[in-house]
Each structure stands twice: as structure tokens, then as C-alpha cells.
């Protein structure tokens, strides 16, 4: 796997260095819990914090963040609010993904038996092209009252994300991959996406391949989600369907999202919310960010530590039923985190003595 081969992970004295971008809203709260957790578990990870939020609007911070991520190879981030009157044309989140060429976003939506949701036993991986399509940020007003927005689809980037998706499916033992598109209307743009994905599919005869139009797929996803295994998505449809899928398995506070470039990765929550309204009230659900921190540990090849974190999350949600407001409970953010931290502490000590 080329990403494993080229992945750049900074190590100093056997410890990994990771960039941390707190962001806005609940971001700073969430990443501080990650720090606390890693410290309690004695995980061999140090953090380099770069302030990148809507209050610090200068290019220096963005350049610093990018230099830091390129040097360290990995980052964990809170979402940055895009203010309407920002002097920047690009959302800072989008700018970061474009400049780092984080070409793929991977989100694994899995039902938690301890959560009451409309559908049970969902287990879908959504693989989204993360840098082009409608997010190319090429818009202009040609004459007053007429705006053109360019949706860029390239063979190169589509092949890259399609290969990633099929390799992923194969490696994870998944059976079926569905390409989502609107090629009946956007015959050229989505047509190319579908054509390239169909070509790549021929190189993976062991993975069953089909395609579905985005509108039908949206309906199928909310009415019969269990039919899906892996979804391969262009950028904007990916944004929408990942949010639907995260909603189906418990909302914005549960699922994490992984963004990969060739040599570096950025970990965050799946739905990329800032959660302004729930910030600083001890009610935000920390699980999505803690899941992101487990993704980060896996990327750093600290699989044992990742497993300890995942087990603690599982126990909190499904055994102890520690649920925040959004999960239908009344447990505070700090209380869930106390449980997870204690659990990680005791499991890490157990491991050390066995
Ligand atoms: P806002 O920025 O206006 O707070 P977002 O778009 O960031 O809203 O989030 C969408 C919705 O999801 C909001 O209702 C927000 O409160 C909720 N939300 C986002 N993240 C979390 C979380 N971690 N825990 C609980 N609720 C959340
Ligand atoms: Mg928001």
C-alpha cells in the first residue's frame, strides 16, 4: 500500500509528534480531552499546537499549520468556522485540504447497540473525493447577475480515489462497492467519474461493483441502509451522504473522519461541525473526536493504544450507557471523559504488567 510506504511520521526519541489544530466552537475543548487522554495512558505522542481558527485570520498561521503537518505527517483538528465576512475567499478547512492535497476522506459509520436509532446493524464505509468537484473554489460573476461555478473532475484524481477505495475494500475484506453519481444529467463531469471508477473496478474482480444515482442513493440510504457496504463518492455528494450516514448511526458526536494525502493525514470528526451552540456547556459529545484520536493512533502504528481507546469508548456507550444529550442521555462531557480516561489508564497498566 503506497500510503503506508510513503507515510511520513515524525519521531523524536521514539515518540511521535503530531500537529494539533484546536479550531473553533467545541474544537479546543475536544482536543484538550485528547491531550488529557494520551497523557493519562502514557501514549508516546507529543503535540505541536498551531492556532488556526476564525479569530486568527492571517496567512502566517495557515502556512505554519501546513509546514507543521508536512513535517510531522499527522494532525488532529477541530473545525474552523467560516465567517460570512471573512477576508478569505476560501474556507480555511477547504484551503488546508487543497494545499495538503488530502485527496480522500474516509468515514466508517457503524451502529452502536447501546444507542437507539431508526436502523440497526449499519456498517458502511464512505470514501469521498476530497479536493475537486464542486469544492474547486473556482467561481466568478461573468456579468452582473450571472455566476459561473466550475466543477472540476479529472481522470487523475478520480483514478487515485477509486484505487484507494478498492484497495481499502480489499484490505478490509469488504464485498461490495457502489459508485454514486449523477451521470444522467452531468454527462461529462459525473460521466467521467463513473467511467473511471468502472474501469478501475475491472482490476478488482473480487469486489462486486455497482453504481447508483445520487438521488436514489439518498433515498435508499435513509430507507434501507443495510444494503450498502462501501460507497465511492464525488466531493459534494460525499459531503451530504457522509452527514446522512453519520446521522443514521447517532449524529455528529459519534463518528470520526480521516483525511489522507500521499504522505500525511488529518484526523477530525466525521461531520466537521464546529458545534458553537454546545461549546463550553459540558454537553458536547466527545466520542467523535476521541474516535478520531484512535484513528490517529492507528496511523502512527500504535495499534495497541488505539484498541484500548476503542474498547473504552465501546464500554462507555454500550455497557455503561454514558450518553450525552444528543445521544438521548444526560451525562456531561467531562463525566464521559472521566470514565474513558480511567478505563484507558487501567487497561494500559494491565498491558504493561502482562
Ligand atoms: P453550530 O456551529 O451552529 O453549533 P454545527 O453546524 O456545528 O452547528 O452543528 C450542527 C448541529 O450538531 C448543531 O445542532 C450542533 O449543536 C450539533 N453538534 C455538533 N457537534 C456536536 C457534538 N459533538 N455534540 C453534540 N452536538 C453536536
Ligand atoms: Mg457550524
mmCIF file of C-alpha atoms and ligand atoms in Angstrom:
data_model
loop_
_atom_site.group_PDB
_atom_site.id
_atom_site.type_symbol
_atom_site.label_atom_id
_atom_site.label_comp_id
_atom_site.label_asym_id
_atom_site.label_seq_id
_atom_site.Cartn_x
_atom_site.Cartn_y
_atom_site.Cartn_z
ATOM 1 C CA UNK A 1 0.000 0.000 0.000
ATOM 2 C CA UNK A 2 1.642 3.187 -1.240
ATOM 3 C CA UNK A 3 0.276 5.340 1.556
ATOM 4 C CA UNK A 4 1.836 3.136 4.202
ATOM 5 C CA UNK A 5 5.105 3.128 2.298
ATOM 6 C CA UNK A 6 5.452 6.866 1.950
ATOM 7 C CA UNK A 7 3.756 7.943 5.137
ATOM 8 C CA UNK A 8 5.876 10.465 6.927
ATOM 9 C CA UNK A 9 5.739 10.187 10.699
ATOM 10 C CA UNK A 10 7.972 12.414 12.747
ATOM 11 C CA UNK A 11 9.653 10.563 15.633
ATOM 12 C CA UNK A 12 11.857 12.102 18.254
ATOM 13 C CA UNK A 13 13.304 9.703 20.823
ATOM 14 C CA UNK A 14 10.758 7.057 19.852
ATOM 15 C CA UNK A 15 7.838 9.413 20.375
ATOM 16 C CA UNK A 16 5.573 10.596 17.586
ATOM 17 C CA UNK A 17 4.993 14.307 17.034
ATOM 18 C CA UNK A 18 1.541 15.323 15.870
ATOM 19 C CA UNK A 19 0.155 18.724 14.868
ATOM 20 C CA UNK A 20 -2.905 19.806 16.805
ATOM 21 C CA UNK A 21 -5.291 22.432 15.403
ATOM 22 C CA UNK A 22 -7.944 23.265 18.030
ATOM 23 C CA UNK A 23 -10.234 25.250 15.702
ATOM 24 C CA UNK A 24 -13.462 26.929 16.852
ATOM 25 C CA UNK A 25 -16.591 26.031 18.827
ATOM 26 C CA UNK A 26 -16.144 22.757 20.688
ATOM 27 C CA UNK A 27 -12.792 22.117 18.937
ATOM 28 C CA UNK A 28 -10.479 23.448 21.694
ATOM 29 C CA UNK A 29 -12.442 21.549 24.370
ATOM 30 C CA UNK A 30 -12.355 18.340 22.358
ATOM 31 C CA UNK A 31 -8.638 18.404 21.547
ATOM 32 C CA UNK A 32 -7.784 19.181 25.160
ATOM 33 C CA UNK A 33 -9.589 15.965 26.122
ATOM 34 C CA UNK A 34 -7.488 14.109 23.562
ATOM 35 C CA UNK A 35 -4.328 15.515 25.194
ATOM 36 C CA UNK A 36 -5.536 14.544 28.639
ATOM 37 C CA UNK A 37 -6.368 11.027 27.471
ATOM 38 C CA UNK A 38 -2.998 10.456 25.769
ATOM 39 C CA UNK A 39 -1.188 11.761 28.829
ATOM 40 C CA UNK A 40 -3.175 9.540 31.192
ATOM 41 C CA UNK A 41 -2.460 6.490 29.037
ATOM 42 C CA UNK A 42 1.237 7.375 28.743
ATOM 43 C CA UNK A 43 0.958 7.199 24.957
ATOM 44 C CA UNK A 44 4.229 8.020 23.142
ATOM 45 C CA UNK A 45 2.786 11.034 21.311
ATOM 46 C CA UNK A 46 3.663 14.720 21.667
ATOM 47 C CA UNK A 47 1.668 17.577 20.231
ATOM 48 C CA UNK A 48 2.651 20.697 18.388
ATOM 49 C CA UNK A 49 -0.206 23.159 18.629
ATOM 50 C CA UNK A 50 -0.880 25.689 15.890
ATOM 51 C CA UNK A 51 -3.636 28.240 16.355
ATOM 52 C CA UNK A 52 -5.819 28.081 13.295
ATOM 53 C CA UNK A 53 -9.267 29.490 13.947
ATOM 54 C CA UNK A 54 -11.633 32.167 12.686
ATOM 55 C CA UNK A 55 -10.113 34.745 15.067
ATOM 56 C CA UNK A 56 -6.619 34.488 13.636
ATOM 57 C CA UNK A 57 -7.131 35.487 10.049
ATOM 58 C CA UNK A 58 -3.690 35.746 8.584
ATOM 59 C CA UNK A 59 -1.707 33.677 6.155
ATOM 60 C CA UNK A 60 1.096 33.096 8.660
ATOM 61 C CA UNK A 61 -0.994 30.725 10.787
ATOM 62 C CA UNK A 62 -2.093 28.754 7.736
ATOM 63 C CA UNK A 63 1.476 28.482 6.464
ATOM 64 C CA UNK A 64 2.649 27.447 9.897
ATOM 65 C CA UNK A 65 -0.053 24.772 10.117
ATOM 66 C CA UNK A 66 0.873 23.384 6.722
ATOM 67 C CA UNK A 67 4.619 23.355 7.461
ATOM 68 C CA UNK A 68 3.928 21.621 10.760
ATOM 69 C CA UNK A 69 1.696 18.942 9.201
ATOM 70 C CA UNK A 70 4.166 18.293 6.376
ATOM 71 C CA UNK A 71 6.970 17.930 8.911
ATOM 72 C CA UNK A 72 5.055 15.762 11.395
ATOM 73 C CA UNK A 73 2.995 13.760 8.910
ATOM 74 C CA UNK A 74 -0.156 13.779 11.005
ATOM 75 C CA UNK A 75 -2.601 16.216 12.551
ATOM 76 C CA UNK A 76 -5.761 16.184 14.605
ATOM 77 C CA UNK A 77 -8.105 19.112 14.173
ATOM 78 C CA UNK A 78 -11.263 20.804 15.317
ATOM 79 C CA UNK A 79 -13.356 22.512 12.686
ATOM 80 C CA UNK A 80 -12.692 26.135 11.782
ATOM 81 C CA UNK A 81 -15.723 28.344 11.472
ATOM 82 C CA UNK A 82 -16.108 30.023 8.095
ATOM 83 C CA UNK A 83 -17.321 33.529 8.848
ATOM 84 C CA UNK A 84 -19.512 35.185 6.274
ATOM 85 C CA UNK A 85 -17.425 38.344 6.262
ATOM 86 C CA UNK A 86 -14.090 36.622 6.324
ATOM 87 C CA UNK A 87 -11.485 38.321 4.174
ATOM 88 C CA UNK A 88 -10.518 34.912 2.856
ATOM 89 C CA UNK A 89 -12.292 33.652 -0.195
ATOM 90 C CA UNK A 90 -11.675 30.019 0.687
ATOM 91 C CA UNK A 91 -12.915 28.284 3.810
ATOM 92 C CA UNK A 92 -9.781 27.620 5.864
ATOM 93 C CA UNK A 93 -10.795 23.973 6.196
ATOM 94 C CA UNK A 94 -11.060 23.651 2.414
ATOM 95 C CA UNK A 95 -7.808 25.566 1.912
ATOM 96 C CA UNK A 96 -5.998 23.163 4.223
ATOM 97 C CA UNK A 97 -7.321 20.131 2.353
ATOM 98 C CA UNK A 98 -6.474 21.613 -1.035
ATOM 99 C CA UNK A 99 -2.969 22.789 -0.122
ATOM 100 C CA UNK A 100 -2.087 19.492 1.562
ATOM 101 C CA UNK A 101 -3.724 17.569 -1.283
ATOM 102 C CA UNK A 102 -5.712 15.442 1.170
ATOM 103 C CA UNK A 103 -7.327 13.637 -1.717
ATOM 104 C CA UNK A 104 -9.567 11.260 0.202
ATOM 105 C CA UNK A 105 -11.934 11.428 3.150
ATOM 106 C CA UNK A 106 -12.834 8.104 4.779
ATOM 107 C CA UNK A 107 -15.733 7.709 7.182
ATOM 108 C CA UNK A 108 -16.835 4.468 8.795
ATOM 109 C CA UNK A 109 -20.434 4.580 10.020
ATOM 110 C CA UNK A 110 -21.296 1.696 12.310
ATOM 111 C CA UNK A 111 -24.345 1.222 14.521
ATOM 112 C CA UNK A 112 -23.779 1.179 18.271
ATOM 113 C CA UNK A 113 -26.005 -1.368 20.006
ATOM 114 C CA UNK A 114 -26.297 0.953 23.030
ATOM 115 C CA UNK A 115 -27.824 3.794 21.013
ATOM 116 C CA UNK A 116 -31.440 3.943 19.951
ATOM 117 C CA UNK A 117 -31.565 4.720 16.235
ATOM 118 C CA UNK A 118 -34.092 4.132 13.471
ATOM 119 C CA UNK A 119 -31.971 1.463 11.780
ATOM 120 C CA UNK A 120 -29.852 -1.280 13.313
ATOM 121 C CA UNK A 121 -26.627 -3.016 12.215
ATOM 122 C CA UNK A 122 -25.440 -0.359 9.794
ATOM 123 C CA UNK A 123 -21.825 -0.823 8.760
ATOM 124 C CA UNK A 124 -20.957 1.448 5.833
ATOM 125 C CA UNK A 125 -17.655 2.939 4.747
ATOM 126 C CA UNK A 126 -17.940 6.169 2.754
ATOM 127 C CA UNK A 127 -14.942 7.125 0.624
ATOM 128 C CA UNK A 128 -15.120 10.655 -0.708
ATOM 129 C CA UNK A 129 -13.004 12.565 -3.210
ATOM 130 C CA UNK A 130 -11.845 15.416 -1.029
ATOM 131 C CA UNK A 131 -10.237 18.070 -3.243
ATOM 132 C CA UNK A 132 -12.049 18.672 -6.525
ATOM 133 C CA UNK A 133 -15.574 18.627 -7.964
ATOM 134 C CA UNK A 134 -17.692 21.480 -6.608
ATOM 135 C CA UNK A 135 -15.010 22.257 -3.997
ATOM 136 C CA UNK A 136 -12.528 23.520 -6.582
ATOM 137 C CA UNK A 137 -13.408 27.042 -5.403
ATOM 138 C CA UNK A 138 -13.426 28.462 -8.918
ATOM 139 C CA UNK A 139 -16.355 30.852 -9.104
ATOM 140 C CA UNK A 140 -16.843 34.183 -10.819
ATOM 141 C CA UNK A 141 -19.554 36.595 -11.839
ATOM 142 C CA UNK A 142 -19.184 36.813 -15.603
ATOM 143 C CA UNK A 143 -21.648 39.680 -15.949
ATOM 144 C CA UNK A 144 -23.762 41.206 -13.227
ATOM 145 C CA UNK A 145 -26.375 38.673 -12.100
ATOM 146 C CA UNK A 146 -24.695 35.688 -13.736
ATOM 147 C CA UNK A 147 -22.377 33.465 -11.736
ATOM 148 C CA UNK A 148 -20.354 30.548 -13.025
ATOM 149 C CA UNK A 149 -19.058 27.914 -10.611
ATOM 150 C CA UNK A 150 -16.681 25.372 -12.018
ATOM 151 C CA UNK A 151 -16.975 21.724 -11.060
ATOM 152 C CA UNK A 152 -13.650 20.130 -11.923
ATOM 153 C CA UNK A 153 -13.387 16.381 -12.426
ATOM 154 C CA UNK A 154 -10.094 14.905 -13.548
ATOM 155 C CA UNK A 155 -9.188 11.389 -14.596
ATOM 156 C CA UNK A 156 -6.067 11.588 -12.430
ATOM 157 C CA UNK A 157 -7.821 12.439 -9.153
ATOM 158 C CA UNK A 158 -10.729 10.089 -9.850
ATOM 159 C CA UNK A 159 -8.333 7.179 -10.502
ATOM 160 C CA UNK A 160 -6.494 7.990 -7.304
ATOM 161 C CA UNK A 161 -9.592 7.967 -5.103
ATOM 162 C CA UNK A 162 -11.062 4.918 -6.891
ATOM 163 C CA UNK A 163 -7.842 2.912 -6.385
ATOM 164 C CA UNK A 164 -7.792 3.976 -2.773
ATOM 165 C CA UNK A 165 -11.400 2.799 -2.344
ATOM 166 C CA UNK A 166 -10.885 -0.600 -3.975
ATOM 167 C CA UNK A 167 -7.609 -1.197 -2.095
ATOM 168 C CA UNK A 168 -9.380 -0.271 1.100
ATOM 169 C CA UNK A 169 -12.294 -2.613 0.361
ATOM 170 C CA UNK A 170 -9.908 -5.462 -0.392
ATOM 171 C CA UNK A 171 -7.749 -4.896 2.673
ATOM 172 C CA UNK A 172 -10.765 -4.661 4.974
ATOM 173 C CA UNK A 173 -12.460 -7.731 3.483
ATOM 174 C CA UNK A 174 -15.431 -5.785 2.189
ATOM 175 C CA UNK A 175 -17.552 -7.260 -0.572
ATOM 176 C CA UNK A 176 -19.358 -4.548 -2.499
ATOM 177 C CA UNK A 177 -18.545 -1.064 -3.695
ATOM 178 C CA UNK A 178 -21.119 1.414 -5.002
ATOM 179 C CA UNK A 179 -20.128 4.421 -7.097
ATOM 180 C CA UNK A 180 -22.524 7.343 -6.556
ATOM 181 C CA UNK A 181 -23.057 9.924 -9.303
ATOM 182 C CA UNK A 182 -25.474 11.962 -11.396
ATOM 183 C CA UNK A 183 -24.083 10.979 -14.790
ATOM 184 C CA UNK A 184 -27.538 11.024 -16.410
ATOM 185 C CA UNK A 185 -27.599 14.808 -16.078
ATOM 186 C CA UNK A 186 -23.951 15.848 -15.673
ATOM 187 C CA UNK A 187 -22.949 13.653 -18.545
ATOM 188 C CA UNK A 188 -19.393 14.922 -18.809
ATOM 189 C CA UNK A 189 -18.324 15.644 -15.208
ATOM 190 C CA UNK A 190 -20.085 12.787 -13.420
ATOM 191 C CA UNK A 191 -19.810 10.766 -16.608
ATOM 192 C CA UNK A 192 -16.023 10.835 -16.306
ATOM 193 C CA UNK A 193 -16.165 9.976 -12.608
ATOM 194 C CA UNK A 194 -18.389 6.958 -13.286
ATOM 195 C CA UNK A 195 -16.383 5.846 -16.330
ATOM 196 C CA UNK A 196 -13.060 5.932 -14.490
ATOM 197 C CA UNK A 197 -14.477 4.128 -11.434
ATOM 198 C CA UNK A 198 -15.962 1.456 -13.718
ATOM 199 C CA UNK A 199 -12.578 0.993 -15.419
ATOM 200 C CA UNK A 200 -10.719 0.665 -12.118
ATOM 201 C CA UNK A 201 -13.377 -1.804 -10.906
ATOM 202 C CA UNK A 202 -12.291 -4.237 -13.648
ATOM 203 C CA UNK A 203 -8.909 -4.513 -11.909
ATOM 204 C CA UNK A 204 -10.657 -5.695 -8.757
ATOM 205 C CA UNK A 205 -12.861 -8.608 -9.855
ATOM 206 C CA UNK A 206 -13.058 -9.823 -6.251
ATOM 207 C CA UNK A 207 -15.071 -6.726 -5.257
ATOM 208 C CA UNK A 208 -18.661 -6.575 -6.508
ATOM 209 C CA UNK A 209 -19.181 -3.207 -8.194
ATOM 210 C CA UNK A 210 -22.338 -1.278 -8.936
ATOM 211 C CA UNK A 211 -23.391 2.348 -9.325
ATOM 212 C CA UNK A 212 -26.312 4.397 -8.125
ATOM 213 C CA UNK A 213 -27.644 7.843 -8.921
ATOM 214 C CA UNK A 214 -27.244 10.262 -6.018
ATOM 215 C CA UNK A 215 -30.968 10.989 -5.581
ATOM 216 C CA UNK A 216 -31.924 7.332 -5.426
ATOM 217 C CA UNK A 217 -28.918 6.622 -3.194
ATOM 218 C CA UNK A 218 -30.064 9.303 -0.718
ATOM 219 C CA UNK A 219 -33.488 7.705 -0.511
ATOM 220 C CA UNK A 220 -32.055 4.188 -0.227
ATOM 221 C CA UNK A 221 -29.657 5.327 2.486
ATOM 222 C CA UNK A 222 -32.438 6.517 4.777
ATOM 223 C CA UNK A 223 -34.919 3.744 3.962
ATOM 224 C CA UNK A 224 -32.731 0.659 3.521
ATOM 225 C CA UNK A 225 -29.168 1.482 4.616
ATOM 226 C CA UNK A 226 -28.188 -2.126 5.297
ATOM 227 C CA UNK A 227 -27.793 -2.817 1.571
ATOM 228 C CA UNK A 228 -24.639 -0.664 1.451
ATOM 229 C CA UNK A 229 -21.091 -1.781 2.114
ATOM 230 C CA UNK A 230 -18.605 0.754 0.627
ATOM 231 C CA UNK A 231 -19.712 3.973 -1.107
ATOM 232 C CA UNK A 232 -17.351 5.782 -3.503
ATOM 233 C CA UNK A 233 -18.342 9.427 -3.788
ATOM 234 C CA UNK A 234 -17.502 12.645 -5.599
ATOM 235 C CA UNK A 235 -16.866 15.597 -3.287
ATOM 236 C CA UNK A 236 -20.239 17.344 -2.771
ATOM 237 C CA UNK A 237 -22.396 14.199 -2.815
ATOM 238 C CA UNK A 238 -19.840 12.785 -0.395
ATOM 239 C CA UNK A 239 -20.303 15.724 1.944
ATOM 240 C CA UNK A 240 -24.064 15.218 2.018
ATOM 241 C CA UNK A 241 -24.148 11.433 2.222
ATOM 242 C CA UNK A 242 -21.475 11.273 4.943
ATOM 243 C CA UNK A 243 -23.632 13.586 7.047
ATOM 244 C CA UNK A 244 -26.710 11.447 6.427
ATOM 245 C CA UNK A 245 -24.794 8.293 7.289
ATOM 246 C CA UNK A 246 -23.348 9.840 10.472
ATOM 247 C CA UNK A 247 -26.881 10.907 11.395
ATOM 248 C CA UNK A 248 -28.146 7.352 10.934
ATOM 249 C CA UNK A 249 -25.676 5.929 13.453
ATOM 250 C CA UNK A 250 -26.114 8.549 16.175
ATOM 251 C CA UNK A 251 -25.364 12.061 14.967
ATOM 252 C CA UNK A 252 -22.438 14.499 14.812
ATOM 253 C CA UNK A 253 -20.890 13.396 18.091
ATOM 254 C CA UNK A 254 -20.139 9.764 17.291
ATOM 255 C CA UNK A 255 -18.242 9.163 14.076
ATOM 256 C CA UNK A 256 -14.730 10.295 13.115
ATOM 257 C CA UNK A 257 -13.375 11.256 9.696
ATOM 258 C CA UNK A 258 -9.946 10.541 8.217
ATOM 259 C CA UNK A 259 -8.313 12.640 5.504
ATOM 260 C CA UNK A 260 -5.314 11.245 3.657
ATOM 261 C CA UNK A 261 -2.725 12.693 1.361
ATOM 262 C CA UNK A 262 0.183 10.692 -0.021
ATOM 263 C CA UNK A 263 2.490 11.398 2.904
ATOM 264 C CA UNK A 264 0.317 12.826 5.631
ATOM 265 C CA UNK A 265 -3.078 12.573 7.258
ATOM 266 C CA UNK A 266 -5.504 14.817 9.123
ATOM 267 C CA UNK A 267 -7.965 13.394 11.648
ATOM 268 C CA UNK A 268 -11.190 15.098 12.691
ATOM 269 C CA UNK A 269 -14.867 14.473 13.392
ATOM 270 C CA UNK A 270 -16.890 12.918 10.571
ATOM 271 C CA UNK A 271 -19.429 15.688 10.122
ATOM 272 C CA UNK A 272 -16.871 18.502 10.593
ATOM 273 C CA UNK A 273 -19.098 20.589 12.869
ATOM 274 C CA UNK A 274 -17.924 23.490 14.968
ATOM 275 C CA UNK A 275 -20.770 22.999 17.434
ATOM 276 C CA UNK A 276 -20.769 26.653 18.560
ATOM 277 C CA UNK A 277 -24.077 26.253 20.360
ATOM 278 C CA UNK A 278 -22.906 23.381 22.531
ATOM 279 C CA UNK A 279 -19.439 24.765 23.293
ATOM 280 C CA UNK A 280 -18.342 25.400 26.872
ATOM 281 C CA UNK A 281 -21.503 23.891 28.432
ATOM 282 C CA UNK A 282 -20.261 20.426 29.300
ATOM 283 C CA UNK A 283 -22.884 18.913 26.957
ATOM 284 C CA UNK A 284 -20.991 18.252 23.706
ATOM 285 C CA UNK A 285 -20.441 14.645 22.778
ATOM 286 C CA UNK A 286 -16.682 13.963 22.798
ATOM 287 C CA UNK A 287 -16.865 10.488 21.206
ATOM 288 C CA UNK A 288 -16.340 11.588 17.574
ATOM 289 C CA UNK A 289 -13.103 13.359 18.475
ATOM 290 C CA UNK A 290 -11.931 10.510 20.703
ATOM 291 C CA UNK A 291 -12.616 8.137 17.804
ATOM 292 C CA UNK A 292 -10.512 10.482 15.640
ATOM 293 C CA UNK A 293 -7.703 10.174 18.180
ATOM 294 C CA UNK A 294 -7.913 6.370 17.900
ATOM 295 C CA UNK A 295 -7.672 6.717 14.088
ATOM 296 C CA UNK A 296 -4.582 8.838 14.658
ATOM 297 C CA UNK A 297 -3.040 6.178 16.916
ATOM 298 C CA UNK A 298 -3.628 3.558 14.214
ATOM 299 C CA UNK A 299 -1.978 5.785 11.633
ATOM 300 C CA UNK A 300 1.020 6.097 13.963
ATOM 301 C CA UNK A 301 1.099 2.289 14.150
ATOM 302 C CA UNK A 302 0.205 2.409 17.832
ATOM 303 C CA UNK A 303 -2.461 -0.250 17.329
ATOM 304 C CA UNK A 304 -2.487 -1.476 20.933
ATOM 305 C CA UNK A 305 -3.149 2.011 22.217
ATOM 306 C CA UNK A 306 -5.847 2.555 19.605
ATOM 307 C CA UNK A 307 -7.560 -0.654 20.669
ATOM 308 C CA UNK A 308 -7.545 0.368 24.323
ATOM 309 C CA UNK A 309 -9.204 3.685 23.382
ATOM 310 C CA UNK A 310 -11.828 1.976 21.192
ATOM 311 C CA UNK A 311 -12.644 -0.504 23.952
ATOM 312 C CA UNK A 312 -13.095 2.341 26.426
ATOM 313 C CA UNK A 313 -15.448 4.129 24.014
ATOM 314 C CA UNK A 314 -17.405 0.927 23.463
ATOM 315 C CA UNK A 315 -17.779 0.364 27.183
ATOM 316 C CA UNK A 316 -18.841 3.986 27.799
ATOM 317 C CA UNK A 317 -21.566 3.944 25.132
ATOM 318 C CA UNK A 318 -22.767 0.369 25.087
ATOM 319 C CA UNK A 319 -22.106 -1.050 28.554
ATOM 320 C CA UNK A 320 -22.204 1.858 30.994
ATOM 321 C CA UNK A 321 -24.653 3.758 28.742
ATOM 322 C CA UNK A 322 -22.987 7.098 29.413
ATOM 323 C CA UNK A 323 -24.892 9.232 26.909
ATOM 324 C CA UNK A 324 -24.748 12.977 26.302
ATOM 325 C CA UNK A 325 -27.867 14.996 25.375
ATOM 326 C CA UNK A 326 -27.506 14.336 21.635
ATOM 327 C CA UNK A 327 -27.454 10.577 22.397
ATOM 328 C CA UNK A 328 -30.650 10.946 24.408
ATOM 329 C CA UNK A 329 -28.970 10.922 27.827
ATOM 330 C CA UNK A 330 -27.888 13.442 30.419
ATOM 331 C CA UNK A 331 -24.236 12.601 31.044
ATOM 332 C CA UNK A 332 -21.836 15.548 30.827
ATOM 333 C CA UNK A 333 -18.831 15.704 28.517
ATOM 334 C CA UNK A 334 -16.439 15.689 31.486
ATOM 335 C CA UNK A 335 -18.145 12.675 33.086
ATOM 336 C CA UNK A 336 -17.858 10.522 29.949
ATOM 337 C CA UNK A 337 -14.260 11.595 29.578
ATOM 338 C CA UNK A 338 -13.502 10.744 33.231
ATOM 339 C CA UNK A 339 -14.783 7.243 32.592
ATOM 340 C CA UNK A 340 -12.805 6.852 29.352
ATOM 341 C CA UNK A 341 -9.616 8.248 30.896
ATOM 342 C CA UNK A 342 -9.885 5.915 33.913
ATOM 343 C CA UNK A 343 -10.595 2.956 31.666
ATOM 344 C CA UNK A 344 -7.629 3.736 29.419
ATOM 345 C CA UNK A 345 -5.381 4.236 32.444
ATOM 346 C CA UNK A 346 -6.265 0.887 33.991
ATOM 347 C CA UNK A 347 -6.097 -1.016 30.679
ATOM 348 C CA UNK A 348 -2.699 0.496 29.844
ATOM 349 C CA UNK A 349 -1.377 -0.525 33.269
ATOM 350 C CA UNK A 350 -2.752 -4.050 32.823
ATOM 351 C CA UNK A 351 -0.978 -4.321 29.472
ATOM 352 C CA UNK A 352 2.278 -3.111 30.964
ATOM 353 C CA UNK A 353 2.265 -5.937 33.551
ATOM 354 C CA UNK A 354 1.228 -8.788 31.256
HETATM 355 P P1 LIG B 1 -23.317 25.285 15.146
HETATM 356 O O1 LIG B 1 -21.963 25.657 14.613
HETATM 357 O O2 LIG B 1 -24.376 26.265 14.784
HETATM 358 O O3 LIG B 1 -23.319 24.940 16.614
HETATM 359 P P2 LIG B 1 -22.936 22.875 13.628
HETATM 360 O O4 LIG B 1 -23.221 23.024 12.190
HETATM 361 O O5 LIG B 1 -21.521 22.952 14.030
HETATM 362 O O6 LIG B 1 -23.789 23.956 14.428
HETATM 363 O O7 LIG B 1 -23.529 21.512 14.150
HETATM 364 C C1 LIG B 1 -24.791 21.027 13.721
HETATM 365 C C2 LIG B 1 -25.619 20.550 14.888
HETATM 366 O O8 LIG B 1 -24.990 19.472 15.543
HETATM 367 C C3 LIG B 1 -25.831 21.617 15.944
HETATM 368 O O9 LIG B 1 -27.134 21.461 16.446
HETATM 369 C C4 LIG B 1 -24.799 21.272 16.982
HETATM 370 O O10 LIG B 1 -25.170 21.720 18.251
HETATM 371 C C5 LIG B 1 -24.772 19.759 16.918
HETATM 372 N N1 LIG B 1 -23.463 19.203 17.305
HETATM 373 C C6 LIG B 1 -22.326 19.270 16.588
HETATM 374 N N2 LIG B 1 -21.321 18.636 17.202
HETATM 375 C C7 LIG B 1 -21.831 18.127 18.352
HETATM 376 C C8 LIG B 1 -21.287 17.348 19.423
HETATM 377 N N3 LIG B 1 -20.016 16.969 19.450
HETATM 378 N N4 LIG B 1 -22.111 17.018 20.443
HETATM 379 C C9 LIG B 1 -23.399 17.378 20.428
HETATM 380 N N5 LIG B 1 -23.976 18.097 19.459
HETATM 381 C C10 LIG B 1 -23.205 18.478 18.425
HETATM 382 MG MG1 LIG B 2 -21.054 25.134 12.468
#
